[in-house]
Coordinates of C-alpha atoms and ligand atoms in Angstrom, one line a residue:
X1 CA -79.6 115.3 -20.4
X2 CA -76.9 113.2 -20.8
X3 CA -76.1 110.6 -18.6
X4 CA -72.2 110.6 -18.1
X5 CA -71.6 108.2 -15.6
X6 CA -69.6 105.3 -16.5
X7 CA -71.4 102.3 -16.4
X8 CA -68.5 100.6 -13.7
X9 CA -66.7 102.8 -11.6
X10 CA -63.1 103.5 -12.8
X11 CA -60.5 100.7 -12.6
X12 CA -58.1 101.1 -9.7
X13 CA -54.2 101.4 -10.9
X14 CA -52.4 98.4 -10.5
X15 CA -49.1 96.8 -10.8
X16 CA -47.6 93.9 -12.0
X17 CA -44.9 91.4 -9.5
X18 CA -42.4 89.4 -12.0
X19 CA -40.5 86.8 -11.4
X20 CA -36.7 87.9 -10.6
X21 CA -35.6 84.0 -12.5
X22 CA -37.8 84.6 -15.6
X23 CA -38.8 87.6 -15.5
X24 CA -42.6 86.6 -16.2
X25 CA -45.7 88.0 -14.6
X26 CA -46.8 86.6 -11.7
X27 CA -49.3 88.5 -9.6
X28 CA -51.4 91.9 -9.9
X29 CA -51.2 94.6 -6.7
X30 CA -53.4 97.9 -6.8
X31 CA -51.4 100.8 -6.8
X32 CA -52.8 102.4 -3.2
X33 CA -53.3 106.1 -3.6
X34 CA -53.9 109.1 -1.1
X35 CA -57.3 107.9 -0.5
X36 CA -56.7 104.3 0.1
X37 CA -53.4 105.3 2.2
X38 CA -55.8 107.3 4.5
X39 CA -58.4 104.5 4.8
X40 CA -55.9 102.3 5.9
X41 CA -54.5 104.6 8.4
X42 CA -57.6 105.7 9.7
X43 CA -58.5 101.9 10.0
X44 CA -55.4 101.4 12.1
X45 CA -56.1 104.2 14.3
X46 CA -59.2 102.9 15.1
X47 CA -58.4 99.2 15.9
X48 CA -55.1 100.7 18.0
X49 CA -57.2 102.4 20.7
X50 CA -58.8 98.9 21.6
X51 CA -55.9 96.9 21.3
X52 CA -53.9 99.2 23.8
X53 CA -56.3 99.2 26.0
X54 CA -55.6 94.8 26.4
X55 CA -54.2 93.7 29.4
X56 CA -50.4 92.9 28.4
X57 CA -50.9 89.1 28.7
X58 CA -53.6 88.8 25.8
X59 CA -51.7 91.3 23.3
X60 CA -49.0 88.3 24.3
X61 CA -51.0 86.0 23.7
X62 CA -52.5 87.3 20.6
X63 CA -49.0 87.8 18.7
X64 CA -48.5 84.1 19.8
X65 CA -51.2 82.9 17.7
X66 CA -50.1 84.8 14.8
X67 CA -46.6 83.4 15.2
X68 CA -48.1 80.2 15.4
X69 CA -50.4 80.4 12.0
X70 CA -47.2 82.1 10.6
X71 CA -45.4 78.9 11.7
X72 CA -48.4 76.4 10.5
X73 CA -47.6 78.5 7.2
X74 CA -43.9 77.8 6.9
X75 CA -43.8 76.7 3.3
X76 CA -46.4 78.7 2.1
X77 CA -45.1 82.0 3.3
X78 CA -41.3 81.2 2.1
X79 CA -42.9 79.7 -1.1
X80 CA -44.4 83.6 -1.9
X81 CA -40.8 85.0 -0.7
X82 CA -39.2 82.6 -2.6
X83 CA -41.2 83.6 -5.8
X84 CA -41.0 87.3 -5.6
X85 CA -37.1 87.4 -4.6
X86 CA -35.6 84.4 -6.6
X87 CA -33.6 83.4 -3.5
X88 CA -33.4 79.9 -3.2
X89 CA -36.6 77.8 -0.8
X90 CA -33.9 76.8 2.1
X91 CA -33.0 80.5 2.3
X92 CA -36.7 81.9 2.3
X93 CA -37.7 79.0 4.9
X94 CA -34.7 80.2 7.0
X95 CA -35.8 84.1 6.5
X96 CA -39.2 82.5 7.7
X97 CA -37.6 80.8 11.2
X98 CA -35.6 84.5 11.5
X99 CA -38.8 86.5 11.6
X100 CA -40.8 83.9 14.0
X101 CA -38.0 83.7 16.5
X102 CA -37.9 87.8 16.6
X103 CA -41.7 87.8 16.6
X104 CA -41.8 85.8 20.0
X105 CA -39.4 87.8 21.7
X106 CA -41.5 90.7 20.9
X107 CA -44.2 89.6 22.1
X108 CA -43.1 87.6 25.5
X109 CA -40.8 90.8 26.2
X110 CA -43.1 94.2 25.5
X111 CA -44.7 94.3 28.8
X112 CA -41.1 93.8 30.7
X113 CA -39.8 96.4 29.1
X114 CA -42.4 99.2 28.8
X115 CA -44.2 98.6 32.2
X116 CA -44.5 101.3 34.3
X117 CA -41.1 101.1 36.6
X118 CA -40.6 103.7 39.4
X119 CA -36.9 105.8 39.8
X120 CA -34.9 107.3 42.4
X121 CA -35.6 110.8 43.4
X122 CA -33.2 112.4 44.6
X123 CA -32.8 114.6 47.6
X124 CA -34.8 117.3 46.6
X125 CA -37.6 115.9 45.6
X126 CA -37.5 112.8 48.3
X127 CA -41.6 114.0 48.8
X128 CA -42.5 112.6 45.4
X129 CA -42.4 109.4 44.0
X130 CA -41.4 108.7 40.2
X131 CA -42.6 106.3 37.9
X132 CA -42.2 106.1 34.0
X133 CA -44.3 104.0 31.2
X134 CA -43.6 103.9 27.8
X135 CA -46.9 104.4 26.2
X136 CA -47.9 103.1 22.4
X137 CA -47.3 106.3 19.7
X138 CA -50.6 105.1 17.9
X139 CA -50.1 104.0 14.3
X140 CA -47.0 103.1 12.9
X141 CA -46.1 103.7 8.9
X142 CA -43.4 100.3 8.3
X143 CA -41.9 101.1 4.3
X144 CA -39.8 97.9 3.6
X145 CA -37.2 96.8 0.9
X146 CA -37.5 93.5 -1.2
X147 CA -34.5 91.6 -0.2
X148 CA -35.6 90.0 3.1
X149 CA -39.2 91.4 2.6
X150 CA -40.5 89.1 5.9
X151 CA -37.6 89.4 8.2
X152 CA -36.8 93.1 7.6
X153 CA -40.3 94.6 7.7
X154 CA -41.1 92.5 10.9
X155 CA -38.2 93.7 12.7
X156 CA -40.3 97.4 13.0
X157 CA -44.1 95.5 12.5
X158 CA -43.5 92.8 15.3
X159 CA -42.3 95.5 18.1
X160 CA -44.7 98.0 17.1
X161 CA -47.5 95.9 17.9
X162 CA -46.4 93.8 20.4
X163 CA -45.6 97.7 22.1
X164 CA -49.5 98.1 21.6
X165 CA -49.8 100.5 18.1
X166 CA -51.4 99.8 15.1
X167 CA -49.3 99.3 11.5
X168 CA -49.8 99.7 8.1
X169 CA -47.0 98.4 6.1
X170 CA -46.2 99.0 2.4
X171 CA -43.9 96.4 1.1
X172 CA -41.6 97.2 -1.8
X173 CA -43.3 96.6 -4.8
X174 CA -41.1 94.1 -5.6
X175 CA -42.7 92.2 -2.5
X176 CA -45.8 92.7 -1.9
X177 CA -47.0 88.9 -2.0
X178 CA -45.2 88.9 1.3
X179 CA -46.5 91.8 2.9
X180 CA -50.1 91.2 1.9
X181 CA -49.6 87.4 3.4
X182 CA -48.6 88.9 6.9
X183 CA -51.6 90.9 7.4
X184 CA -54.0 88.0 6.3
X185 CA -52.2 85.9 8.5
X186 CA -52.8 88.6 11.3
X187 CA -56.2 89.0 10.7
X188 CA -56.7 85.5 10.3
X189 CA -55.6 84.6 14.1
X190 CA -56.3 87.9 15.8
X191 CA -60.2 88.1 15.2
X192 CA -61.5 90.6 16.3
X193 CA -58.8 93.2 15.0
X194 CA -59.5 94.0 12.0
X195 CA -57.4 96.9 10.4
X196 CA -54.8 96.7 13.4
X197 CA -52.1 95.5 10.5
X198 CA -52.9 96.6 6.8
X199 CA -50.9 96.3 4.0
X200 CA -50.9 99.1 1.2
X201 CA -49.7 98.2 -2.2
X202 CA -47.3 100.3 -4.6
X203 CA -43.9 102.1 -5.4
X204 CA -42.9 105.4 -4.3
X205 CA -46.3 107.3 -4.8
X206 CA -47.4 105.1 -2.2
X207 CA -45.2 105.1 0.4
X208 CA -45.2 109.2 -0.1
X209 CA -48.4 108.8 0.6
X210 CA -48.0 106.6 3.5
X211 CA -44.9 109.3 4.5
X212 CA -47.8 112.1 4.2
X213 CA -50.9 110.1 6.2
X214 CA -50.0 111.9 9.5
X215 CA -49.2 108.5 10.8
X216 CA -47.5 108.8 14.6
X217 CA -43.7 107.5 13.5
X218 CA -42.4 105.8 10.4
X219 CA -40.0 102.9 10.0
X220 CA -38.4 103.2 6.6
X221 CA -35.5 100.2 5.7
X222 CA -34.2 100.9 2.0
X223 CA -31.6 102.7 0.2
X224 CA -30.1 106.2 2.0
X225 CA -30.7 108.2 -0.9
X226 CA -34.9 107.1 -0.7
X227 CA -34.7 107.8 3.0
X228 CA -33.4 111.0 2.6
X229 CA -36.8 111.5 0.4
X230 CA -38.9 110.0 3.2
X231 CA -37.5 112.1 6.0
X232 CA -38.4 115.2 3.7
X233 CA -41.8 114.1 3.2
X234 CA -41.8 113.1 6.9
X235 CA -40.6 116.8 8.4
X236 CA -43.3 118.8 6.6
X237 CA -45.5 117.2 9.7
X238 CA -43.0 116.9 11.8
X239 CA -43.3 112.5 12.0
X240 CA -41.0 110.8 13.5
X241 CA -38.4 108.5 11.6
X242 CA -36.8 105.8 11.6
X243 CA -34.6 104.9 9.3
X244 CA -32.4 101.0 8.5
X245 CA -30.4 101.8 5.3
X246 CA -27.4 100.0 3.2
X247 CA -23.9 99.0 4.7
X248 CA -20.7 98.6 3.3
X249 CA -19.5 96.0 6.2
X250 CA -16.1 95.1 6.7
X251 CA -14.7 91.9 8.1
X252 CA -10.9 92.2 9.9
X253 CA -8.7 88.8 10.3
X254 CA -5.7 88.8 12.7
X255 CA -2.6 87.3 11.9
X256 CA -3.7 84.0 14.6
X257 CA -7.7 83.4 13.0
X258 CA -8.8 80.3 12.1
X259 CA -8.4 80.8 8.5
X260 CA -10.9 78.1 7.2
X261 CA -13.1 79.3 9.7
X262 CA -13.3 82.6 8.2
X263 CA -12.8 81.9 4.7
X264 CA -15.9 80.0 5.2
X265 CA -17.8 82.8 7.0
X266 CA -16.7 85.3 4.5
X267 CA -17.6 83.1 1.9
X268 CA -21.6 82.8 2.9
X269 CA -21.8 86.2 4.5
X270 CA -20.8 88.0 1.0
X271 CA -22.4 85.4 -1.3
X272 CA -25.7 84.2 0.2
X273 CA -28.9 85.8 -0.9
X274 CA -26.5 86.9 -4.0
X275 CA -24.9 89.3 -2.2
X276 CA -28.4 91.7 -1.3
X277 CA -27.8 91.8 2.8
X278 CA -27.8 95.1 4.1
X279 CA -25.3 93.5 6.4
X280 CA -23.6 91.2 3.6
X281 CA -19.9 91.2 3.6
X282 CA -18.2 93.5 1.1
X283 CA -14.6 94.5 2.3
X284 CA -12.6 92.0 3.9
X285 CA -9.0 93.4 5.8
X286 CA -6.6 91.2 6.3
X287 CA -3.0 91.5 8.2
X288 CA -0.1 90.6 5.3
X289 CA 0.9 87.6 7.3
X290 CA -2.2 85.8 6.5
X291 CA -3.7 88.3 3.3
X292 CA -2.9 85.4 0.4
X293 CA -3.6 82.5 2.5
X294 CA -7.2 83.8 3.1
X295 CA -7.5 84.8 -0.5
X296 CA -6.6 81.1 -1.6
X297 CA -9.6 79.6 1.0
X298 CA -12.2 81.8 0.2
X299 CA -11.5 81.5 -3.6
X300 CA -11.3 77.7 -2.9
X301 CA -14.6 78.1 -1.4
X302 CA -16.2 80.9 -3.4
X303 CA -15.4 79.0 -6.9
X304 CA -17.7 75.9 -5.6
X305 CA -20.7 78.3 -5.0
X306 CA -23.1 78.5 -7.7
X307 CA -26.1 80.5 -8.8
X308 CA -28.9 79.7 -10.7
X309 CA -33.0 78.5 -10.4
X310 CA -32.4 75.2 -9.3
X311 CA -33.2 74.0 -6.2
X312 CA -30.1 72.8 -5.1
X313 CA -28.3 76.7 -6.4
X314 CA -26.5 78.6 -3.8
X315 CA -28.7 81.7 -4.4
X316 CA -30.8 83.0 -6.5
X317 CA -30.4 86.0 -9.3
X318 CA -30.1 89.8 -8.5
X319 CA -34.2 90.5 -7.7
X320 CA -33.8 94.4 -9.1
X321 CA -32.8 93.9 -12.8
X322 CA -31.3 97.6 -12.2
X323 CA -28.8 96.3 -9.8
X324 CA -26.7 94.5 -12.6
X325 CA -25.4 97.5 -14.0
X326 CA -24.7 99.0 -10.5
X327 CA -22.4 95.7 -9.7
X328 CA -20.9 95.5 -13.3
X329 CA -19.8 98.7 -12.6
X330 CA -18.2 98.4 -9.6
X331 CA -16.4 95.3 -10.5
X332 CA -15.2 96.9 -13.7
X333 CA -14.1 100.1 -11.9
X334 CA -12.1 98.2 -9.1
X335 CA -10.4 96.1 -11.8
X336 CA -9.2 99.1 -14.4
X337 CA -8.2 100.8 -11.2
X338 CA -5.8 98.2 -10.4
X339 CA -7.4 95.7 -8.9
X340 CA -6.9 91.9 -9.2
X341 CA -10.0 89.5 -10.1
X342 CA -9.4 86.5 -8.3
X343 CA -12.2 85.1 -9.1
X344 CA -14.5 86.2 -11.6
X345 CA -14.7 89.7 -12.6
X346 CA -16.8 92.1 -14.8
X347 CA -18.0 89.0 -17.0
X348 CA -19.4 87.2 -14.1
X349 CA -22.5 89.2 -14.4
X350 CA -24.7 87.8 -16.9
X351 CA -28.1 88.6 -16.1
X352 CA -30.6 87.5 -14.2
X353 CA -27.6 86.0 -12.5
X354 CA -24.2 87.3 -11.0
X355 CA -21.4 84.4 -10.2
X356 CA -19.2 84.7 -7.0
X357 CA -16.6 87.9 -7.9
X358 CA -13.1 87.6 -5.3
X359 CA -10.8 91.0 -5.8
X360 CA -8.0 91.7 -3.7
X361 CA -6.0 94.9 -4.2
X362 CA -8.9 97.2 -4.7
X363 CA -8.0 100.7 -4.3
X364 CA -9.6 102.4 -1.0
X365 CA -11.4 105.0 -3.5
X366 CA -13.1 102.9 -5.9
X367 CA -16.9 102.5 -5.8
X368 CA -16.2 98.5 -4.8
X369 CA -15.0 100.1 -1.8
X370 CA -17.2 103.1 -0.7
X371 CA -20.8 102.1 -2.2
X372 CA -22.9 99.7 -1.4
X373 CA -22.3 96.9 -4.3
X374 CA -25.2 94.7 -3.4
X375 CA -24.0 91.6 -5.5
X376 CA -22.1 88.9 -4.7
X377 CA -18.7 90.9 -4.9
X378 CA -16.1 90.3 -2.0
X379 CA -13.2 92.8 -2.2
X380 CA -10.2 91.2 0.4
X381 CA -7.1 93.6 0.7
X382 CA -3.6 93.3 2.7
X383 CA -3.1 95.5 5.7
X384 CA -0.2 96.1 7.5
X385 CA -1.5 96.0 11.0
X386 CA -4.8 95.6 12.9
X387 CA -4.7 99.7 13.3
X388 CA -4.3 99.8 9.8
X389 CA -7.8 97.4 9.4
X390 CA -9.4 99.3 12.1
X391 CA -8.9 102.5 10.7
X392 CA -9.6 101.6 6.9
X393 CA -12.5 99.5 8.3
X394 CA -13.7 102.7 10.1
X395 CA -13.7 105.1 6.9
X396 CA -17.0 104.1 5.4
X397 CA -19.6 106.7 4.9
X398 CA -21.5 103.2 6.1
X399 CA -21.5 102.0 9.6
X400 CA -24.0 99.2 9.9
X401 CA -22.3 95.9 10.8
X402 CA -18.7 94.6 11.2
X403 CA -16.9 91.5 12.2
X404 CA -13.3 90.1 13.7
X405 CA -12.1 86.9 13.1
X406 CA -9.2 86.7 15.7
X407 CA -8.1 83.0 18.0
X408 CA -7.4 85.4 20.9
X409 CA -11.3 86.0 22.4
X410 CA -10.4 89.0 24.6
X411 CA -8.2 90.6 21.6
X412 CA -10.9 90.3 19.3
X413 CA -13.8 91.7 21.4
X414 CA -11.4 94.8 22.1
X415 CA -10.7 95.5 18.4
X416 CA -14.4 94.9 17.9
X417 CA -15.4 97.8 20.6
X418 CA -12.8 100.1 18.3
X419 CA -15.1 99.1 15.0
X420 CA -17.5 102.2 14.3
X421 CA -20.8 100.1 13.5
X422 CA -24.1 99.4 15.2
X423 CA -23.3 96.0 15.4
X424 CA -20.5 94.0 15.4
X425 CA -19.3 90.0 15.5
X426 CA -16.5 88.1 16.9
X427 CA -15.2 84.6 15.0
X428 CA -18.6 84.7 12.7
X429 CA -20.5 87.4 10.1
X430 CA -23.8 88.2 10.9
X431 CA -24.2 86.6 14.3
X432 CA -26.2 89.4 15.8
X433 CA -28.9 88.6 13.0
X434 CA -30.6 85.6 14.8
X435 CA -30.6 87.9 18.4
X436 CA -33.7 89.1 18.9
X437 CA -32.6 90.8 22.0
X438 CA -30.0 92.6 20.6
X439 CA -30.6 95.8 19.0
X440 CA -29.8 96.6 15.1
X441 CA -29.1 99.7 13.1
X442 CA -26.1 101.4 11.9
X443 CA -25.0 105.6 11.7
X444 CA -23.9 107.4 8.8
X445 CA -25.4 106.7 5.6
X446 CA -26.6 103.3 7.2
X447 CA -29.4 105.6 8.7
X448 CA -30.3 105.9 12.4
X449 CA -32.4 104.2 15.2
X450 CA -32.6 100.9 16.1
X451 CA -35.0 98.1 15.5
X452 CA -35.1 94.7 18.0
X453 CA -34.4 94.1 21.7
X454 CA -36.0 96.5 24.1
X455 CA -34.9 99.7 22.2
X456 CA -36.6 98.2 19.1
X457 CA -39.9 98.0 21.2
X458 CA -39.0 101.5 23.0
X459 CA -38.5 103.1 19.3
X460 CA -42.6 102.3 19.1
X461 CA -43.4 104.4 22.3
X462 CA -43.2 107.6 24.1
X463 CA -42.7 108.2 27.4
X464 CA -44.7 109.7 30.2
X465 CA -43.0 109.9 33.5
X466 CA -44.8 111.0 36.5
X467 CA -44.7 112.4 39.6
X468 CA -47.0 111.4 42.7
X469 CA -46.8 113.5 46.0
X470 CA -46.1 111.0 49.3
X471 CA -46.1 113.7 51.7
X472 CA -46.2 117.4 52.0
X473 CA -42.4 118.6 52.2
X474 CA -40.9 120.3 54.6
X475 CA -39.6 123.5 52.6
X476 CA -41.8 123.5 49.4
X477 CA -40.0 125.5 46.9
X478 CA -43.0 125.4 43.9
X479 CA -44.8 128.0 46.4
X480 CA -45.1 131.6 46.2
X481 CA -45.6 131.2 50.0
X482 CA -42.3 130.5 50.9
X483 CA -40.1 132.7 52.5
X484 CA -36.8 134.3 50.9
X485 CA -34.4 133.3 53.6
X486 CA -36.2 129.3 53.8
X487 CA -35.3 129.4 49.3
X488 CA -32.1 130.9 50.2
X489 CA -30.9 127.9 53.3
X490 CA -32.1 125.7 50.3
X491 CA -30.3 127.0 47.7
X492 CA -27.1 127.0 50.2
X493 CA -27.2 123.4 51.4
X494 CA -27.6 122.6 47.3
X495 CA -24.3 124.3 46.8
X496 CA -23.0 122.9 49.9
X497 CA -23.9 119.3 48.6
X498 CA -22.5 119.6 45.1
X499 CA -19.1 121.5 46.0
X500 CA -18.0 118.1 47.6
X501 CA -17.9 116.7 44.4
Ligands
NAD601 P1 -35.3 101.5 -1.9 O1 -34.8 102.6 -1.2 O2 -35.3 101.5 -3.4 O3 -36.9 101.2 -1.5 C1 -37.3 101.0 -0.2 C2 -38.7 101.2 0.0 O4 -39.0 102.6 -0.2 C3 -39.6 100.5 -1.1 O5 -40.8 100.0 -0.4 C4 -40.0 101.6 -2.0 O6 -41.2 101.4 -2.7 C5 -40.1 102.8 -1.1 N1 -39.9 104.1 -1.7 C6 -39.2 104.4 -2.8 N2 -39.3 105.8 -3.1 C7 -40.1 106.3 -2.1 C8 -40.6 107.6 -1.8 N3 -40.2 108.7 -2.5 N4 -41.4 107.8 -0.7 C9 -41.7 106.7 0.1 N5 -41.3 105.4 -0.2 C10 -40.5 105.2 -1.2 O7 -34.6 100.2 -1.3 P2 -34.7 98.7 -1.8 O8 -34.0 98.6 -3.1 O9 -36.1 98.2 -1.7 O10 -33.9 97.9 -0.7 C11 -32.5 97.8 -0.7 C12 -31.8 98.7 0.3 O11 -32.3 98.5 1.6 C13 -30.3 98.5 0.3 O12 -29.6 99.7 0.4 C14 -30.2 97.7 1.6 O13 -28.9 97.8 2.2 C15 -31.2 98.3 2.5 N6 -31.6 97.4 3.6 C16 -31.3 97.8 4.8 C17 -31.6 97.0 5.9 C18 -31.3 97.4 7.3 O14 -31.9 96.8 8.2 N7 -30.4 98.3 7.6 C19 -32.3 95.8 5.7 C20 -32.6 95.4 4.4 C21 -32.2 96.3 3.3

């Protein structure tokens, strides 16, 4: 008989990482199937059940190390972000900072805010007392995107753990230097854990698989149309989801801003990281008192801003090569729509590389104005009024973030409240970023749920409440044994109660 087995067992798929800037090789990932998906999961599982069962204070303490190793590794971590994005070191060192100062606050606040608390009764059940904890799901599934591919991933890997579950993240496979670097730097400080954070490698096959691994919640952040896959793959077994998708964020300035002020703002918020922030400023609404001095400071401003590889460029190249065409597009519609290119316009993309693009007069219908651009595109138009901005601000299939520049504090903050997104900022862009108590997530086609502050740790758990008997109560009503005229007084003095108000 023949022997058929190959003399070494079959080579594992794999995948290659280029660089965004030169479009080289750089690093090979295996492409993580069913099999490995399950390994990891099942690995996770295990390691969890330990891991809640630490007192709070040294699942605190543990997170601390990591943080600190992370922190040791500053320049190494934003080195591998820096590489597999093409966004400029400073930017990737600050992304770095971001993700520590979010980690910490995980970390010292979990036990505060998912600690068993105990709540009122109320009169009819003044016998019992009530408590509730929120209690770990078990393994969390964290799918990530590749423009902030440490920052945004830790927003759902950070408060999962700290709330006591165990993760296995799949970076985007345009990232997964800097996924695979967080769960050696885990595994490094945490001894003793080993499998509590895994990272799986690949595209789409692999987070489907992840989707599929009967994980106990998963955290997607990417494009709507992908989540709208994930959820699918998710409902089949009925996993929860969670899901951080694009934005199409406005910005409203009053007729008494500080111009400069949010010229400059403006300026960074829709250029830096070459436009790719979920949150990135893309529609600007100004009041026609103050529409074409704006336009002349951030065009001042934007026209001094420079891409490129060098270390001294303000941002880096578009890190999807696919993404050019999207933003050409978008650019070239607005224009031969009507717009005017203040700056720039359909030439200013010349791959790997977009320059700063400033329209003004875009109509409300074209893509620059209902898609997600993701390039370093600012569209600024005139508005009559501040209900005029509110209203066009608020007619976005997106709803993620928002801002207001406006002198007046108290005017601002109350048309801020009227701004339909998950979170908002007054005199700056992006201000809630660098919160870690506050939470973050949008509505609509930005997706759903929220990710930092306590309802980013609560997203991680479920909740038992529970009822402890103090004292047997006068007239029990969970009895057969009680009599029909003793339910009937009780039912009586209910109404009685409630018809006072
Ligand atoms: P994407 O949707 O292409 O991919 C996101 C992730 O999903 C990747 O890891 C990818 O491999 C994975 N994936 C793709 N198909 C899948 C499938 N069928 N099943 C399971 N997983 C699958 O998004 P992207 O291009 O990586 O990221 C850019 C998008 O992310 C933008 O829309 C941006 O606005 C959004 N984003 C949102 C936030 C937020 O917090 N709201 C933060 C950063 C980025």
């Amino acid at each position: 008989m023949t022997d058929t087995t190959p003399a070494t067992a079959p080579r594992t798929a794999t995948f290659t990482t280029r660089s965004p800037a030169t479009g080289k090789p750089m690093a090979e990932y295996p492409v993580d199937g069913p099999a490995e998906v399950s390994r990891a999961v099942a690995r996770a599982r295990s390691a969890q059940e330990s891991w809640a069962a630490l007192p709070a204070s040294q699942r605190r303490g543990h997170l601390l190390s990591w943080k600190k190793r992370l922190a040791n590794d500053l320049d190494d971590l934003a080195r591998t972000i820096a590489e597999e994005t093409g966004k400029p070191a400073g930017d990737a060192a600050l992304e770095v900072v971001l993700t520590l100062e979010h980690l910490g606050w995980a970390a010292r606040n979990a036990d505060r805010v998912l600690r068993r608390r105990t709540v009122r009764t109320g009169l009819f059940a003044a016998h019992q007392r009530a408590s509730l904890v929120h209690r770990p799901l078990g393994v969390i599934a964290v799918i990530g995107p590749w423009n902030y591919p440490l920052y945004t991933p830790m927003g759902s890997v950070g408060y999962a753990l700290a709330a006591g579950n165990g993760v296995v993240l799949k970076p985007s496979e345009l990232t997964p230097g800097t996924g695979t670097a967080l769960a050696e730097r885990f595994d490094a400080a945490v001894p003793g854990h080993a499998g509590l954070l895994t990272t799986v490698t690949g595209a789409a096959s692999t987070g489907d698989a992840l989707a599929r691994s009967g994980v106990d919640k998963l955290a997607f952040t990417g494009s709507p149309g992908t989540a709208r896959k994930v959820m699918a793959a998710c409902a089949e077994t009925l996993t929860p989801f969670l899901a951080e998708c694009g934005g199409k964020d406005a910005v409203i300035v009053t007729a008494d801003a500080d111009l400069d002020a949010a010229a400059d703002a403006i300026v960074w918020g829709a250029l830096s990281n070459a436009g790719q922030t979920c949150a990135g400023v893309e529609r600007v609404y100004a009041v026609r008192e103050i529409h074409a001095g704006l336009c002349e400071r951030v065009v001042e401003r934007a026209a001094a801003v420079r891409p490129g590889a060098e270390a001294d460029a303000s941002y880096g190249p578009l890190t999807l090569p696919g993404q050019m065409e999207i933003v050409e597009r978008h650019v070239r519609g607005a224009v031969s729509a009507g717009a005017r290119a203040l700056l720039g316009g359909p030439d200013s993309v010349r791959a790997p590389y977009v320059a700063p693009v400033v329209l003004t007069g875009v109509p409300e219908d074209a893509e620059a104005m209902t898609q997600e651009t993701f390039g370093p595109v600012v569209a600024i138009n005139a508005v009559a009024d501040v209900d005029e901005a509110v209203r066009r601000a608020n007619a976005s299939q997106y709803a993620l973030g928002a801002a207001v520049f406006c002198r007046n504090g108290r005017a601002g903050r109350a048309i801020a409240a009227r701004l339909r997104a998950g979170a908002v900022s007054v005199n700056s862009v992006l201000g809630f970023a660098a919160v870690p108590a506050l939470p973050f997530g949008g509505t609509g086609e930005s997706g759903f749920g929220r990710i930092h502050g306590a309802e980013g740790l609560r997203a991680f758990t479920s909740v038992q409440s529970m009822t402890v008997q103090r004292f047997t109560p006068p007239i029990a009503l969970t009895s057969f044994g009680v009599p029909a005229a003793t339910r009937e007084r009780a039912v009586r003095l209910a109404q009685a109660l409630h018809r006072r108000r």
